[in-house]
Coordinates of C-alpha atoms and ligand atoms in Angstrom, one line a residue:
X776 CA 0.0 0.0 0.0
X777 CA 1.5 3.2 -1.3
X778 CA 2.3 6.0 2.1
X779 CA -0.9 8.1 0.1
X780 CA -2.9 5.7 0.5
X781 CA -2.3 5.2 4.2
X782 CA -2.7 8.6 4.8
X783 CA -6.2 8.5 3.0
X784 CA -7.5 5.3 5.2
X785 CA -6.0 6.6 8.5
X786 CA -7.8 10.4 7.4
X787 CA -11.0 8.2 7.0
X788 CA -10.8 6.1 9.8
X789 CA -10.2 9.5 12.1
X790 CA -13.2 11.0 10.5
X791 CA -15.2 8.2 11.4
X792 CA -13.8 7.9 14.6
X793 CA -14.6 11.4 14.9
X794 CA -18.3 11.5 13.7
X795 CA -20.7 12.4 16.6
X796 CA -23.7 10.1 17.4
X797 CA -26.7 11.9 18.0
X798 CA -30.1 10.2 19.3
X799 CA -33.4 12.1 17.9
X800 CA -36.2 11.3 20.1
X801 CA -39.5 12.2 18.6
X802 CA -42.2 12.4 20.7
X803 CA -44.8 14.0 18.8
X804 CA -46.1 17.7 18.0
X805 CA -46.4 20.0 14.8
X806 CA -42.5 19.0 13.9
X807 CA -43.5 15.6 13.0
X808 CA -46.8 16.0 11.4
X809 CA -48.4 15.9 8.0
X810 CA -51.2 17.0 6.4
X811 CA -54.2 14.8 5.0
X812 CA -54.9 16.7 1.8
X813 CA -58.6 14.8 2.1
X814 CA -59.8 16.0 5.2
X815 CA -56.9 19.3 5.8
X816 CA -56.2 17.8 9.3
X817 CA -52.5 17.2 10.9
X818 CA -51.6 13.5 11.5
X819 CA -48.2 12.3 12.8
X820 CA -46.5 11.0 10.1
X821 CA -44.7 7.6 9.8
X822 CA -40.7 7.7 10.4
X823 CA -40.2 6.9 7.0
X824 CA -42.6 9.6 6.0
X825 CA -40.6 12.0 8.0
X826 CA -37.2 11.3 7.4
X827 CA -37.7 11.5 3.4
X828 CA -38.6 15.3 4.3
X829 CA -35.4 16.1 6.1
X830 CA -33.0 14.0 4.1
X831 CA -30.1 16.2 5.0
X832 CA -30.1 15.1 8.4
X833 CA -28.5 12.0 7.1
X834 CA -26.3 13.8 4.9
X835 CA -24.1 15.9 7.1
X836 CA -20.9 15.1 9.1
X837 CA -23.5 13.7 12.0
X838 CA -23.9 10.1 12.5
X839 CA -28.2 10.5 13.5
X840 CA -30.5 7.6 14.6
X841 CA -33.9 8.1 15.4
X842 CA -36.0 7.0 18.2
X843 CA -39.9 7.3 17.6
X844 CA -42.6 7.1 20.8
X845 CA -45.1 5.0 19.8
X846 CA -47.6 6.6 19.3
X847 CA -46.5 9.7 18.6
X848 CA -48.2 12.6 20.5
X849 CA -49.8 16.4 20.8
X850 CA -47.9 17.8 23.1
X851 CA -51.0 18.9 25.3
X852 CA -51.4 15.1 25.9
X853 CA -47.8 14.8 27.7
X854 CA -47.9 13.6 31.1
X855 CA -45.2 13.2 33.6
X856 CA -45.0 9.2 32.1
X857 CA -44.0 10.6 29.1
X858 CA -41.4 12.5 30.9
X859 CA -40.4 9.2 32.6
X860 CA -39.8 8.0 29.1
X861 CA -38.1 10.8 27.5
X862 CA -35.6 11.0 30.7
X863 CA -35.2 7.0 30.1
X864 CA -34.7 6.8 26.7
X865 CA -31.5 9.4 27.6
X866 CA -30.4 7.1 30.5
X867 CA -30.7 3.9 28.5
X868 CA -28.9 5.6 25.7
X869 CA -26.0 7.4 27.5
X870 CA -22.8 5.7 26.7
X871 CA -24.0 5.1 22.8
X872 CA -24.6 9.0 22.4
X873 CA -22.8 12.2 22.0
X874 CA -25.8 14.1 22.5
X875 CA -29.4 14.0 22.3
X876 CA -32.4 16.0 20.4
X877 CA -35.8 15.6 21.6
X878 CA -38.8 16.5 18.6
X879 CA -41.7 17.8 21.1
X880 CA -44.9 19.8 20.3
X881 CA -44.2 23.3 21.5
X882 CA -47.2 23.8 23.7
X883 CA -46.0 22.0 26.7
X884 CA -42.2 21.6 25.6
X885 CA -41.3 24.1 28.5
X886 CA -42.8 22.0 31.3
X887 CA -40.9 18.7 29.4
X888 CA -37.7 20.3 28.9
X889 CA -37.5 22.0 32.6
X890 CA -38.5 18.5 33.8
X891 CA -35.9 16.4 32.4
X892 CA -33.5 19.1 33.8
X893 CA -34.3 18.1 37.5
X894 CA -35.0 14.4 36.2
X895 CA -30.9 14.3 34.9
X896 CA -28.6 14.6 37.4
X897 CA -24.9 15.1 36.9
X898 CA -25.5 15.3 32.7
X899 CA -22.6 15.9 30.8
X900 CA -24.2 15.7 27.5
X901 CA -26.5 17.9 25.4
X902 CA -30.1 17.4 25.3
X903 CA -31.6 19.7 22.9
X904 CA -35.6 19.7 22.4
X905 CA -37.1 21.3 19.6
X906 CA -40.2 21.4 17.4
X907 CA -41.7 23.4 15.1
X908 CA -44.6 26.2 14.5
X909 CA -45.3 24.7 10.9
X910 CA -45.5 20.9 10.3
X911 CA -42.5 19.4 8.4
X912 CA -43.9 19.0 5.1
X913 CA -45.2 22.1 4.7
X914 CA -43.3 24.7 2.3
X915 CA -42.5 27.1 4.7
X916 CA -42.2 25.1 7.5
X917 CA -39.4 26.1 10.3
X918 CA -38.9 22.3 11.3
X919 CA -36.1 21.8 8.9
X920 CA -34.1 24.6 10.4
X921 CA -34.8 24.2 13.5
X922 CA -34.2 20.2 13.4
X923 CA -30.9 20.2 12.0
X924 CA -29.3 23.4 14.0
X925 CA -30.5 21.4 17.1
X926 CA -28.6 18.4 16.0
X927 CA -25.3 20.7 15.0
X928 CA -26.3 22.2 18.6
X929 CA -26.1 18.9 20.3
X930 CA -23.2 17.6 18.4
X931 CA -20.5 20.7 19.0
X932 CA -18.0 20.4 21.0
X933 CA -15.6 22.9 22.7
X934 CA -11.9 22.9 22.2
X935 CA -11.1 20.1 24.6
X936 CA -13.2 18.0 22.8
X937 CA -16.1 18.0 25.3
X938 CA -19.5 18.9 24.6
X939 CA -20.1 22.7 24.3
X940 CA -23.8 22.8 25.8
X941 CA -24.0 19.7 28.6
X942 CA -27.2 20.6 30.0
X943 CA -31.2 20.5 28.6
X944 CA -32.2 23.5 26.4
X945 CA -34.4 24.3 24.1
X946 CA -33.6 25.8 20.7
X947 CA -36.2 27.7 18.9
X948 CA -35.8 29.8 15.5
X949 CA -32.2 31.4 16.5
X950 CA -32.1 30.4 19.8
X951 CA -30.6 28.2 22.2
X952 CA -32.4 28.6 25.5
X953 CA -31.5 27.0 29.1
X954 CA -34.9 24.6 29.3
X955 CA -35.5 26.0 33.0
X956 CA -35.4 29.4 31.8
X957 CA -37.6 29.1 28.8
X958 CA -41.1 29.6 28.2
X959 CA -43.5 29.2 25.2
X960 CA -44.2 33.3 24.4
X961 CA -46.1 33.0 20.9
X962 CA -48.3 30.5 18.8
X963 CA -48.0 32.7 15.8
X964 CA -44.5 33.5 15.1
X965 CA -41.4 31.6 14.1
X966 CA -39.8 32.9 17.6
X967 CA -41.9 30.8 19.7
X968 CA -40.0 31.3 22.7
X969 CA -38.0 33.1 25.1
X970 CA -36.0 33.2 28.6
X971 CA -36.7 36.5 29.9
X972 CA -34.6 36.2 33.1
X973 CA -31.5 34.5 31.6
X974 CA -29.6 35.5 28.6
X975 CA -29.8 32.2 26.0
X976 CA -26.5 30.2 25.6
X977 CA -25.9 30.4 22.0
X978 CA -27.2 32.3 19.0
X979 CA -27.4 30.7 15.1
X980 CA -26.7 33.3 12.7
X981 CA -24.4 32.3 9.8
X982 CA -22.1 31.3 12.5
X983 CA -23.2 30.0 15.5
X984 CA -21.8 31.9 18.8
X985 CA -21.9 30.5 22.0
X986 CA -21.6 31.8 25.3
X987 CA -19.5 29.4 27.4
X988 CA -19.7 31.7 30.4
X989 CA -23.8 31.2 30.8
X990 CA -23.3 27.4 30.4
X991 CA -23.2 25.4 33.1
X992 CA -20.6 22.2 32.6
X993 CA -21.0 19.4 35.3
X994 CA -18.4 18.0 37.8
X995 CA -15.7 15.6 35.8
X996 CA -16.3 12.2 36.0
X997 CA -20.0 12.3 38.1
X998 CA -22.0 9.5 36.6
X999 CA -25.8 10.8 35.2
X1000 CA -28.1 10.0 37.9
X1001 CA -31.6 9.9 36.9
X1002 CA -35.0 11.3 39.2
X1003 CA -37.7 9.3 37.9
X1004 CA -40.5 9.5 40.5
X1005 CA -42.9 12.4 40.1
X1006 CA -44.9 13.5 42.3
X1007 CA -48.2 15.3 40.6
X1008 CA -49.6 16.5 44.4
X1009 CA -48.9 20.0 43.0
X1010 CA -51.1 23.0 42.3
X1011 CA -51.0 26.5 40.6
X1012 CA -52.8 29.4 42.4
X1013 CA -52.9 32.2 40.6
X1014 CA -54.2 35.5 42.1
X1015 CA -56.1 38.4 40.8
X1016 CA -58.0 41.2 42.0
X1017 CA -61.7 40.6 43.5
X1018 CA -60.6 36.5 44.3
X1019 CA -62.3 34.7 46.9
X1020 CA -61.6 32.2 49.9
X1021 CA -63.9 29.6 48.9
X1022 CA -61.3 29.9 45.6
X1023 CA -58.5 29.9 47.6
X1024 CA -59.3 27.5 50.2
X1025 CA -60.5 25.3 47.6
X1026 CA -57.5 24.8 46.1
X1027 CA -55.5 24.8 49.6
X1028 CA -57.7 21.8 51.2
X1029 CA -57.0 19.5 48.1
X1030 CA -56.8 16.4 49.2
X1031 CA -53.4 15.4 49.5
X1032 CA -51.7 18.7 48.4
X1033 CA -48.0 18.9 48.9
X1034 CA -47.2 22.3 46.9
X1035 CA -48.5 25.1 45.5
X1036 CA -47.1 27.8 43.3
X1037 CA -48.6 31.2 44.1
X1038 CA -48.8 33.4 41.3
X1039 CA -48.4 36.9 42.9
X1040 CA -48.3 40.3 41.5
X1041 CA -45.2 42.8 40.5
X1042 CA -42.4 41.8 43.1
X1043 CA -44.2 39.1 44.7
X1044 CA -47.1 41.0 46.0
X1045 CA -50.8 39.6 47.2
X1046 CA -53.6 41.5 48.8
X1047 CA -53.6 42.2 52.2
X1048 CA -57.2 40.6 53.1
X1049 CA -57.2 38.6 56.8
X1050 CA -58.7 35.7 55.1
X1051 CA -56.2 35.2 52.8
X1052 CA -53.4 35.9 55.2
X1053 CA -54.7 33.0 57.4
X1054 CA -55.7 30.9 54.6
X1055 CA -52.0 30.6 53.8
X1056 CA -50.4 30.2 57.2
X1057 CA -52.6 27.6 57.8
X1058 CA -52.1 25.5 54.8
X1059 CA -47.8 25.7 55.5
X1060 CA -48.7 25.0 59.1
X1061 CA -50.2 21.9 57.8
X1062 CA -47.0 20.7 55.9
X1063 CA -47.8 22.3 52.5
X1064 CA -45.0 24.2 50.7
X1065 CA -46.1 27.3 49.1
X1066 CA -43.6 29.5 46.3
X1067 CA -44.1 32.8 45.7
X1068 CA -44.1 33.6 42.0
X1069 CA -44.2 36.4 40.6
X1070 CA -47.1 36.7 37.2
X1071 CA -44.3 38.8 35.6
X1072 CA -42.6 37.4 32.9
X1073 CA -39.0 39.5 33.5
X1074 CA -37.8 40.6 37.0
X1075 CA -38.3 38.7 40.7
X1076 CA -40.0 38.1 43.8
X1077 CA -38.2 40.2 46.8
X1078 CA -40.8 39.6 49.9
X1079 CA -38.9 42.6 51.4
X1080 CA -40.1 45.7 49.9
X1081 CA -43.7 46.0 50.6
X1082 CA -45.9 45.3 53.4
X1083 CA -48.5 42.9 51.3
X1084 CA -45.4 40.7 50.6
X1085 CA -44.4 41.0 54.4
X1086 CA -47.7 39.3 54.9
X1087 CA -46.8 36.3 52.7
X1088 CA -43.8 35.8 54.4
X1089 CA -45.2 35.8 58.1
X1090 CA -47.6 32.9 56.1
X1091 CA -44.6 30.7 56.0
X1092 CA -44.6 31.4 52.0
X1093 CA -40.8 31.1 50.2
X1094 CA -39.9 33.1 47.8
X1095 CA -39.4 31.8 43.8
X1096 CA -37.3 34.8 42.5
X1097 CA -37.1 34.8 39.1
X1098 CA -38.0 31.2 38.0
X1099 CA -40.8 30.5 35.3
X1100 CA -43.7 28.5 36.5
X1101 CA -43.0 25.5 34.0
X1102 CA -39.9 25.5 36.0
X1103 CA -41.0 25.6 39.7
X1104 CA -44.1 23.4 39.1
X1105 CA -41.4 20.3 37.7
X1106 CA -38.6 21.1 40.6
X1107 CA -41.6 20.6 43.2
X1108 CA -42.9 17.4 41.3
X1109 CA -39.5 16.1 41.1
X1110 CA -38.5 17.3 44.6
X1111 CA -41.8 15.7 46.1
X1112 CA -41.2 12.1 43.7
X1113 CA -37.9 12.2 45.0
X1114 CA -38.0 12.8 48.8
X1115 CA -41.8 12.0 50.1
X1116 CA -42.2 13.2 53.5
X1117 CA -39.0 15.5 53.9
X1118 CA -40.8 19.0 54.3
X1119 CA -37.6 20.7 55.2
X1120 CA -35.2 19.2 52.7
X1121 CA -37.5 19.9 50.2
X1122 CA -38.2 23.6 50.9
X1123 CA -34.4 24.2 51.6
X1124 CA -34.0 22.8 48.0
X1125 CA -36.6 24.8 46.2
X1126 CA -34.7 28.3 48.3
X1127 CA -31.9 27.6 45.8
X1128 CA -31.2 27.1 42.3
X1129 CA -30.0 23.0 41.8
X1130 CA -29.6 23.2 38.0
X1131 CA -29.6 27.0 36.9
X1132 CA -33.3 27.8 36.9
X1133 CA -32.8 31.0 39.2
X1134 CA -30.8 34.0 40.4
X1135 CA -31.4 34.2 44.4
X1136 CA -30.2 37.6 45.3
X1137 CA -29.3 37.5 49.1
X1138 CA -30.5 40.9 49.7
X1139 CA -34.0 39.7 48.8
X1140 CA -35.6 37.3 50.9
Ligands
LIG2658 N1 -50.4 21.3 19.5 C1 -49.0 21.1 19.1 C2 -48.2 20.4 20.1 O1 -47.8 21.0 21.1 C3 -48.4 22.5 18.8 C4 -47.0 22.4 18.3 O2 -46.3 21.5 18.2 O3 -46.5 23.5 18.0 O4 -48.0 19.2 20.1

């Protein structure tokens, strides 16, 4: 064998040692739906179907497999088993991987994505979701671009060779957003989402820039530990002027409540009524966690400034700060599937941020 050759062989042998591995997960939503031209509605299509529309994915310098849920879903019919699945499918897949994408419809993908952030402990590997606001066969459709940047997303690398993004985000249109920060802002537009509170970790323009100092990279060498009980003993309360206590104390005698989130005005604020007051402190008296969270989409809770906050804090409420509610609601479902009956251990954990999903400020408490 002449030295060319050998240099040819060994060059393709690197590249193929080289190739990344990348799992796409679909589980369903707009991305990976068709249209019947008899009746005009949107079916899931067939993997087959699918992949013929996106051939490049095949094409590039990523070696990409494809994992369908059977059957593929809306994303308004996800349920924490789904999660379950998703965060298994990652687990069971681990070693095999470089990184992950997960196709999702986008009107629950923020309560998916923050979920399997708590669910995937120590992960040192991207897991990208994505969907679409068009279905993939149509013309115009944003699936294409969105479904192959989030497999060049999940396949980069930094210059030690490790991944650039090890943690679950979302990327939507240009973005790459932190999946706890994110939130679903628009069912019209190709920007579907956003993360007011936390700058997003990398931008696709013709290049795409990323912003190693916003990403978080796990410990070396911590094996991915995955959180697979949930808990669903969890409500939202959300307040608003001329509310009742029959309202509120129906939702806070649920049987077998464990959490609430407390959607609050402004900085955290609620009014000052007795009954509400009383409502509240007996609820936490009785074991029930309640977070403070503000209806604002940018800024955060600081239970200091005014006196109607003051009130919620005598209650025995905690303050969120600046997480979203998809994020709070999976952190307490998470928190209670993981720890059942530790009240304190669970509280301390949902005063501070465990994977990135908020800024506590120390002057506000
Ligand atoms: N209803 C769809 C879903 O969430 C919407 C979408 O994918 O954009 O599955």
């Amino acid at each position: 064998m002449d030295i060319l050759k050998k240099i040819r062989n060994f060059a393709v042998f690197f590249c193929f040692c080289a190739m990344k591995r990348i799992l796409v997960i679909l589980t369903g939503g707009t991305i990976t739906m068709v249209r019947n031209h008899e009746t005009g509605a949107l079916h899931p299509a067939d993997v087959d179907t699918f992949k013929a529309f996106v051939p490049e994915m095949f094409a590039g310098n990523v070696d990409v497999e494809m994992l369908p849920f059977n059957p593929l879903i809306d994303s308004s019919d996800i349920s924490p088993e789904n999660w379950v699945r998703m965060a298994t499918a990652v687990a069971d897949n681990y070693r095999k991987y470089d990184g992950f994408v997960i196709l999702h419809g986008t009107d629950t993908m923020s309560y998916s994505a923050s979920a399997l952030s708590f669910m995937l402990e120590n992960l040192a590997k991207p897991v990208v979701f994505t969907g679409s606001q068009l279905p993939v066969g149509v013309l115009r459709s944003d699936a294409k671009e969105n479904l192959l940047t989030a497999i060049e997303m999940a396949a980069a690398e930094d210059n030690r060779g490790k991944p650039m993004v090890p943690e679950v985000t979302i990327y939507f249109e240009d973005s790459l957003f932190r999946a706890n920060r994110a939130t679903k802002k628009n069912a019209e537009h190709f920007e579907a989402f956003d993360s007011y509170n936390y700058p997003s970790l990398a931008k696709a323009g013709v290049h795409i820039q990323f912003r190693e100092n916003l990403i978080r990279y796990p410990e070396d060498n911590m094996p991915l530990f995955t959180h697979l009980k949930i808990c669903t003993d969890v409500a939202i309360l959300k307040l608003f002027p001329g509310i009742n206590e029959q309202v509120v104390r129906a939702v806070l005698n649920t049987k077998g409540l464990k959490g609430v989130v407390l959607e609050t005005y402004g900085s955290g604020n609620a009014p000052s009524a007795q009954w509400l007051y009383k409502a509240l402190k007996e609820a936490t008296e009785r074991g029930i966690i309640i977070v403070n969270k503000t209806q604002c989409s940018m800024g955060s809770v600081d239970m200091g400034q005014y006196e109607v906050a003051r009130n919620l804090l005598k209650a025995g409420v905690i303050s969120g700060y600046d997480i979203t509610t998809e994020a709070l609601l999976t952190k307490m479902m998470t928190l209670f599937g993981e720890f059942p009956g530790q009240t304190d251990k669970i509280k301390h954990l949902l005063s501070i941020p465990i994977c990135g999903e908020m800024t506590v400020d120390v002057l506000r408490q």
